[in-house]
């Protein structure tokens, strides 16, 4: 089985974003200008506060992408380029996270980094630790050849550094991370989640909204130039696994989020973007499907300077086109197809768990002697069962508890202001 994959980052539903419109009495005098920008203009991001719910089509896209990853690991000859789902997930993650961060800044004039990191940890960390613990225990309880060394792999996965270990291996991947090698992409995303909010906050505080857009666009180019400088067949693992060499795929999603936040609902450029994204959505999906079907990416025989330099950026641009079309055109045919109830629910609640568990599940079934002809249906069924268990027993209870605490914290200031003064 080949190893490079990614997962879909499933973000917990956020509360509706609200903005209070200032009345005429609030706009008098020079001191009212900051309030006008804050209340009506979203601090330079007028559309950041629009809406607040999830986009069903994006959840459906997560489901399709994670199924593609699973099929790629089970039947690599069917979809030799199935690891292109990595690019889709990276771009989608960059888009969703940046949209939430910019919306918070537009609403409050700040980004609560502590709250952000806590939510990320609750959403991703406990489920990851449970999967690592179960895998490590399997290696002790059962004589499974494919789980040899699982303790080491579990420790590396738990601290999200599998990608860094793999990036340092110039030849074939060692057995050090193989039991949980699929977590390499989780490492890339976790490292992005650590660095990007800090950098974005610096940009938001110290420059204008227009310059933030220019800076993010410029940052998207840096990893491409870095890959061109690094490229050598012996550097393929370094380029494929490095958080710096894959950052443009997340940043292109971030750039799309900033663009959409900057454009007002009545801006003709937004209408133009909506129209062209809708027109290009099907071709972009077709090209991504063609890559998955025909272009091997992760095997040593497929290492080539085109894909490992420009190709990553092109795949991210195609993914961003699809994301833009789904976000801006909820009534389009791609959105309707990807918004089917089962796809949406699975993408919202199970796709992260499916990604986490599919690789150890496949290895376990293979070790237990499940025939190759039955491995795909058995692997899919067992993966969904494991993801459902993780969602019901680990992910959902923690998220519900955190949301309950957040509602209490939001209610306390309001209750304090409504309490009559002692007389």
PDB file of N, CA and C in Angstrom, residues 60-125:
ATOM      1  N   UNK A  60     -20.196  17.894   1.421  1.00  0.00           N
ATOM      2  CA  UNK A  60     -20.271  16.779   0.480  1.00  0.00           C
ATOM      3  C   UNK A  60     -18.951  16.539  -0.221  1.00  0.00           C
ATOM      4  N   UNK A  61     -18.245  17.621  -0.544  1.00  0.00           N
ATOM      5  CA  UNK A  61     -16.933  17.487  -1.177  1.00  0.00           C
ATOM      6  C   UNK A  61     -15.965  16.758  -0.259  1.00  0.00           C
ATOM      7  N   UNK A  62     -16.037  17.018   1.033  1.00  0.00           N
ATOM      8  CA  UNK A  62     -15.191  16.295   1.985  1.00  0.00           C
ATOM      9  C   UNK A  62     -15.430  14.793   1.899  1.00  0.00           C
ATOM     10  N   UNK A  63     -16.697  14.413   1.835  1.00  0.00           N
ATOM     11  CA  UNK A  63     -17.009  12.985   1.787  1.00  0.00           C
ATOM     12  C   UNK A  63     -16.438  12.344   0.531  1.00  0.00           C
ATOM     13  N   UNK A  64     -16.642  12.972  -0.605  1.00  0.00           N
ATOM     14  CA  UNK A  64     -16.123  12.425  -1.859  1.00  0.00           C
ATOM     15  C   UNK A  64     -14.604  12.300  -1.791  1.00  0.00           C
ATOM     16  N   UNK A  65     -13.944  13.312  -1.247  1.00  0.00           N
ATOM     17  CA  UNK A  65     -12.485  13.301  -1.196  1.00  0.00           C
ATOM     18  C   UNK A  65     -11.964  12.209  -0.270  1.00  0.00           C
ATOM     19  N   UNK A  66     -12.596  12.032   0.892  1.00  0.00           N
ATOM     20  CA  UNK A  66     -12.080  11.009   1.806  1.00  0.00           C
ATOM     21  C   UNK A  66     -12.334   9.608   1.258  1.00  0.00           C
ATOM     22  N   UNK A  67     -13.441   9.406   0.563  1.00  0.00           N
ATOM     23  CA  UNK A  67     -13.678   8.104  -0.075  1.00  0.00           C
ATOM     24  C   UNK A  67     -12.627   7.853  -1.154  1.00  0.00           C
ATOM     25  N   UNK A  68     -12.265   8.893  -1.893  1.00  0.00           N
ATOM     26  CA  UNK A  68     -11.216   8.748  -2.902  1.00  0.00           C
ATOM     27  C   UNK A  68      -9.897   8.323  -2.260  1.00  0.00           C
ATOM     28  N   UNK A  69      -9.578   8.901  -1.111  1.00  0.00           N
ATOM     29  CA  UNK A  69      -8.357   8.520  -0.402  1.00  0.00           C
ATOM     30  C   UNK A  69      -8.393   7.047  -0.025  1.00  0.00           C
ATOM     31  N   UNK A  70      -9.533   6.598   0.505  1.00  0.00           N
ATOM     32  CA  UNK A  70      -9.647   5.203   0.936  1.00  0.00           C
ATOM     33  C   UNK A  70      -9.503   4.254  -0.247  1.00  0.00           C
ATOM     34  N   UNK A  71     -10.183   4.575  -1.350  1.00  0.00           N
ATOM     35  CA  UNK A  71     -10.080   3.737  -2.540  1.00  0.00           C
ATOM     36  C   UNK A  71      -8.645   3.726  -3.052  1.00  0.00           C
ATOM     37  N   UNK A  72      -7.985   4.867  -2.996  1.00  0.00           N
ATOM     38  CA  UNK A  72      -6.591   4.950  -3.439  1.00  0.00           C
ATOM     39  C   UNK A  72      -5.696   4.022  -2.625  1.00  0.00           C
ATOM     40  N   UNK A  73      -5.921   3.950  -1.335  1.00  0.00           N
ATOM     41  CA  UNK A  73      -5.094   3.075  -0.506  1.00  0.00           C
ATOM     42  C   UNK A  73      -5.448   1.606  -0.673  1.00  0.00           C
ATOM     43  N   UNK A  74      -6.692   1.338  -1.024  1.00  0.00           N
ATOM     44  CA  UNK A  74      -7.105  -0.055  -1.205  1.00  0.00           C
ATOM     45  C   UNK A  74      -6.849  -0.555  -2.616  1.00  0.00           C
ATOM     46  N   UNK A  75      -7.079   0.297  -3.600  1.00  0.00           N
ATOM     47  CA  UNK A  75      -6.930  -0.094  -5.008  1.00  0.00           C
ATOM     48  C   UNK A  75      -6.144   0.975  -5.752  1.00  0.00           C
ATOM     49  N   UNK A  76      -4.853   1.097  -5.492  1.00  0.00           N
ATOM     50  CA  UNK A  76      -4.077   2.160  -6.132  1.00  0.00           C
ATOM     51  C   UNK A  76      -4.029   2.062  -7.642  1.00  0.00           C
ATOM     52  N   UNK A  77      -4.229   0.873  -8.203  1.00  0.00           N
ATOM     53  CA  UNK A  77      -4.227   0.749  -9.657  1.00  0.00           C
ATOM     54  C   UNK A  77      -5.473   1.379 -10.280  1.00  0.00           C
ATOM     55  N   UNK A  78      -6.547   1.473  -9.515  1.00  0.00           N
ATOM     56  CA  UNK A  78      -7.788   2.069 -10.027  1.00  0.00           C
ATOM     57  C   UNK A  78      -7.676   3.584 -10.081  1.00  0.00           C
ATOM     58  N   UNK A  79      -7.122   4.180  -9.031  1.00  0.00           N
ATOM     59  CA  UNK A  79      -6.946   5.637  -8.984  1.00  0.00           C
ATOM     60  C   UNK A  79      -5.504   5.935  -8.574  1.00  0.00           C
ATOM     61  N   UNK A  80      -4.553   5.772  -9.488  1.00  0.00           N
ATOM     62  CA  UNK A  80      -3.148   5.959  -9.128  1.00  0.00           C
ATOM     63  C   UNK A  80      -2.812   7.371  -8.668  1.00  0.00           C
ATOM     64  N   UNK A  81      -3.638   8.335  -9.072  1.00  0.00           N
ATOM     65  CA  UNK A  81      -3.417   9.713  -8.621  1.00  0.00           C
ATOM     66  C   UNK A  81      -4.386  10.127  -7.538  1.00  0.00           C
ATOM     67  N   UNK A  82      -4.927   9.171  -6.806  1.00  0.00           N
ATOM     68  CA  UNK A  82      -5.926   9.478  -5.792  1.00  0.00           C
ATOM     69  C   UNK A  82      -5.425  10.370  -4.680  1.00  0.00           C
ATOM     70  N   UNK A  83      -4.117  10.464  -4.524  1.00  0.00           N
ATOM     71  CA  UNK A  83      -3.591  11.358  -3.490  1.00  0.00           C
ATOM     72  C   UNK A  83      -3.815  12.826  -3.826  1.00  0.00           C
ATOM     73  N   UNK A  84      -4.399  13.118  -5.003  1.00  0.00           N
ATOM     74  CA  UNK A  84      -4.768  14.506  -5.295  1.00  0.00           C
ATOM     75  C   UNK A  84      -5.824  14.998  -4.309  1.00  0.00           C
ATOM     76  N   UNK A  85      -6.501  14.072  -3.630  1.00  0.00           N
ATOM     77  CA  UNK A  85      -7.426  14.482  -2.569  1.00  0.00           C
ATOM     78  C   UNK A  85      -6.701  15.263  -1.483  1.00  0.00           C
ATOM     79  N   UNK A  86      -5.409  15.024  -1.312  1.00  0.00           N
ATOM     80  CA  UNK A  86      -4.598  15.813  -0.386  1.00  0.00           C
ATOM     81  C   UNK A  86      -4.718  17.290  -0.730  1.00  0.00           C
ATOM     82  N   UNK A  87      -4.540  17.608  -1.999  1.00  0.00           N
ATOM     83  CA  UNK A  87      -4.568  18.998  -2.442  1.00  0.00           C
ATOM     84  C   UNK A  87      -5.938  19.630  -2.189  1.00  0.00           C
ATOM     85  N   UNK A  88      -6.994  18.850  -2.463  1.00  0.00           N
ATOM     86  CA  UNK A  88      -8.346  19.359  -2.235  1.00  0.00           C
ATOM     87  C   UNK A  88      -8.546  19.669  -0.754  1.00  0.00           C
ATOM     88  N   UNK A  89      -8.139  18.747   0.116  1.00  0.00           N
ATOM     89  CA  UNK A  89      -8.318  18.965   1.546  1.00  0.00           C
ATOM     90  C   UNK A  89      -7.505  20.145   2.045  1.00  0.00           C
ATOM     91  N   UNK A  90      -6.266  20.262   1.592  1.00  0.00           N
ATOM     92  CA  UNK A  90      -5.446  21.380   2.042  1.00  0.00           C
ATOM     93  C   UNK A  90      -6.103  22.708   1.675  1.00  0.00           C
ATOM     94  N   UNK A  91      -6.528  22.832   0.423  1.00  0.00           N
ATOM     95  CA  UNK A  91      -7.121  24.091  -0.025  1.00  0.00           C
ATOM     96  C   UNK A  91      -8.424  24.375   0.703  1.00  0.00           C
ATOM     97  N   UNK A  92      -9.242  23.368   0.881  1.00  0.00           N
ATOM     98  CA  UNK A  92     -10.497  23.537   1.600  1.00  0.00           C
ATOM     99  C   UNK A  92     -10.242  23.938   3.052  1.00  0.00           C
ATOM    100  N   UNK A  93      -9.262  23.334   3.683  1.00  0.00           N
ATOM    101  CA  UNK A  93      -8.942  23.674   5.066  1.00  0.00           C
ATOM    102  C   UNK A  93      -8.461  25.115   5.189  1.00  0.00           C
ATOM    103  N   UNK A  94      -7.579  25.536   4.287  1.00  0.00           N
ATOM    104  CA  UNK A  94      -7.113  26.917   4.313  1.00  0.00           C
ATOM    105  C   UNK A  94      -8.250  27.902   4.148  1.00  0.00           C
ATOM    106  N   UNK A  95      -9.213  27.569   3.290  1.00  0.00           N
ATOM    107  CA  UNK A  95     -10.368  28.434   3.054  1.00  0.00           C
ATOM    108  C   UNK A  95     -11.244  28.543   4.303  1.00  0.00           C
ATOM    109  N   UNK A  96     -11.612  27.409   4.873  1.00  0.00           N
ATOM    110  CA  UNK A  96     -12.542  27.405   6.001  1.00  0.00           C
ATOM    111  C   UNK A  96     -11.928  28.083   7.221  1.00  0.00           C
ATOM    112  N   UNK A  97     -10.695  27.756   7.543  1.00  0.00           N
ATOM    113  CA  UNK A  97     -10.059  28.330   8.726  1.00  0.00           C
ATOM    114  C   UNK A  97      -9.887  29.835   8.571  1.00  0.00           C
ATOM    115  N   UNK A  98      -9.446  30.286   7.409  1.00  0.00           N
ATOM    116  CA  UNK A  98      -9.234  31.724   7.209  1.00  0.00           C
ATOM    117  C   UNK A  98     -10.553  32.475   7.225  1.00  0.00           C
ATOM    118  N   UNK A  99     -11.601  31.898   6.670  1.00  0.00           N
ATOM    119  CA  UNK A  99     -12.911  32.549   6.700  1.00  0.00           C
ATOM    120  C   UNK A  99     -13.367  32.755   8.142  1.00  0.00           C
ATOM    121  N   UNK A 100     -13.179  31.755   9.001  1.00  0.00           N
ATOM    122  CA  UNK A 100     -13.560  31.898  10.399  1.00  0.00           C
ATOM    123  C   UNK A 100     -12.714  32.953  11.107  1.00  0.00           C
ATOM    124  N   UNK A 101     -11.420  32.968  10.847  1.00  0.00           N
ATOM    125  CA  UNK A 101     -10.540  33.931  11.498  1.00  0.00           C
ATOM    126  C   UNK A 101     -10.844  35.356  11.066  1.00  0.00           C
ATOM    127  N   UNK A 102     -11.040  35.571   9.767  1.00  0.00           N
ATOM    128  CA  UNK A 102     -11.340  36.919   9.273  1.00  0.00           C
ATOM    129  C   UNK A 102     -12.695  37.383   9.783  1.00  0.00           C
ATOM    130  N   UNK A 103     -13.673  36.494   9.845  1.00  0.00           N
ATOM    131  CA  UNK A 103     -14.993  36.855  10.372  1.00  0.00           C
ATOM    132  C   UNK A 103     -14.895  37.279  11.837  1.00  0.00           C
ATOM    133  N   UNK A 104     -14.094  36.564  12.612  1.00  0.00           N
ATOM    134  CA  UNK A 104     -13.930  36.938  14.018  1.00  0.00           C
ATOM    135  C   UNK A 104     -13.271  38.302  14.142  1.00  0.00           C
ATOM    136  N   UNK A 105     -12.274  38.563  13.308  1.00  0.00           N
ATOM    137  CA  UNK A 105     -11.611  39.863  13.359  1.00  0.00           C
ATOM    138  C   UNK A 105     -12.560  40.981  12.922  1.00  0.00           C
ATOM    139  N   UNK A 106     -13.337  40.738  11.875  1.00  0.00           N
ATOM    140  CA  UNK A 106     -14.281  41.752  11.411  1.00  0.00           C
ATOM    141  C   UNK A 106     -15.348  42.040  12.461  1.00  0.00           C
ATOM    142  N   UNK A 107     -15.713  41.035  13.224  1.00  0.00           N
ATOM    143  CA  UNK A 107     -16.759  41.191  14.222  1.00  0.00           C
ATOM    144  C   UNK A 107     -16.232  41.847  15.494  1.00  0.00           C
ATOM    145  N   UNK A 108     -15.037  41.446  15.955  1.00  0.00           N
ATOM    146  CA  UNK A 108     -14.555  41.859  17.270  1.00  0.00           C
ATOM    147  C   UNK A 108     -13.318  42.745  17.241  1.00  0.00           C
ATOM    148  N   UNK A 109     -12.676  42.858  16.088  1.00  0.00           N
ATOM    149  CA  UNK A 109     -11.422  43.599  16.043  1.00  0.00           C
ATOM    150  C   UNK A 109     -10.254  42.840  16.633  1.00  0.00           C
ATOM    151  N   UNK A 110     -10.420  41.570  16.831  1.00  0.00           N
ATOM    152  CA  UNK A 110      -9.361  40.737  17.404  1.00  0.00           C
ATOM    153  C   UNK A 110      -9.601  39.290  17.005  1.00  0.00           C
ATOM    154  N   UNK A 111      -8.591  38.442  17.243  1.00  0.00           N
ATOM    155  CA  UNK A 111      -8.718  36.997  17.061  1.00  0.00           C
ATOM    156  C   UNK A 111      -8.329  36.343  18.374  1.00  0.00           C
ATOM    157  N   UNK A 112      -9.250  35.603  18.954  1.00  0.00           N
ATOM    158  CA  UNK A 112      -8.956  34.908  20.197  1.00  0.00           C
ATOM    159  C   UNK A 112      -8.130  33.670  19.928  1.00  0.00           C
ATOM    160  N   UNK A 113      -6.818  33.826  19.980  1.00  0.00           N
ATOM    161  CA  UNK A 113      -5.939  32.718  19.629  1.00  0.00           C
ATOM    162  C   UNK A 113      -6.107  31.543  20.592  1.00  0.00           C
ATOM    163  N   UNK A 114      -6.275  31.843  21.872  1.00  0.00           N
ATOM    164  CA  UNK A 114      -6.466  30.765  22.833  1.00  0.00           C
ATOM    165  C   UNK A 114      -7.712  29.956  22.536  1.00  0.00           C
ATOM    166  N   UNK A 115      -8.811  30.657  22.220  1.00  0.00           N
ATOM    167  CA  UNK A 115     -10.055  29.964  21.881  1.00  0.00           C
ATOM    168  C   UNK A 115      -9.908  29.170  20.587  1.00  0.00           C
ATOM    169  N   UNK A 116      -9.201  29.758  19.624  1.00  0.00           N
ATOM    170  CA  UNK A 116      -9.010  29.060  18.348  1.00  0.00           C
ATOM    171  C   UNK A 116      -8.253  27.756  18.553  1.00  0.00           C
ATOM    172  N   UNK A 117      -7.138  27.830  19.276  1.00  0.00           N
ATOM    173  CA  UNK A 117      -6.331  26.630  19.469  1.00  0.00           C
ATOM    174  C   UNK A 117      -7.076  25.596  20.321  1.00  0.00           C
ATOM    175  N   UNK A 118      -7.868  26.080  21.275  1.00  0.00           N
ATOM    176  CA  UNK A 118      -8.642  25.131  22.072  1.00  0.00           C
ATOM    177  C   UNK A 118      -9.661  24.404  21.210  1.00  0.00           C
ATOM    178  N   UNK A 119     -10.374  25.132  20.348  1.00  0.00           N
ATOM    179  CA  UNK A 119     -11.366  24.494  19.479  1.00  0.00           C
ATOM    180  C   UNK A 119     -10.702  23.513  18.522  1.00  0.00           C
ATOM    181  N   UNK A 120      -9.544  23.901  17.976  1.00  0.00           N
ATOM    182  CA  UNK A 120      -8.842  22.994  17.059  1.00  0.00           C
ATOM    183  C   UNK A 120      -8.443  21.719  17.789  1.00  0.00           C
ATOM    184  N   UNK A 121      -7.941  21.888  19.031  1.00  0.00           N
ATOM    185  CA  UNK A 121      -7.507  20.707  19.775  1.00  0.00           C
ATOM    186  C   UNK A 121      -8.692  19.807  20.079  1.00  0.00           C
ATOM    187  N   UNK A 122      -9.790  20.373  20.550  1.00  0.00           N
ATOM    188  CA  UNK A 122     -10.946  19.552  20.878  1.00  0.00           C
ATOM    189  C   UNK A 122     -11.503  18.852  19.660  1.00  0.00           C
ATOM    190  N   UNK A 123     -11.418  19.496  18.517  1.00  0.00           N
ATOM    191  CA  UNK A 123     -11.967  18.892  17.309  1.00  0.00           C
ATOM    192  C   UNK A 123     -11.079  17.785  16.762  1.00  0.00           C
ATOM    193  N   UNK A 124      -9.760  17.966  16.874  1.00  0.00           N
ATOM    194  CA  UNK A 124      -8.842  17.049  16.199  1.00  0.00           C
ATOM    195  C   UNK A 124      -8.031  16.170  17.149  1.00  0.00           C
ATOM    196  N   UNK A 125      -7.638  16.719  18.293  1.00  0.00           N
ATOM    197  CA  UNK A 125      -6.688  16.028  19.141  1.00  0.00           C
ATOM    198  C   UNK A 125      -7.180  14.761  19.819  1.00  0.00           C
TER     199      UNK A 125
END
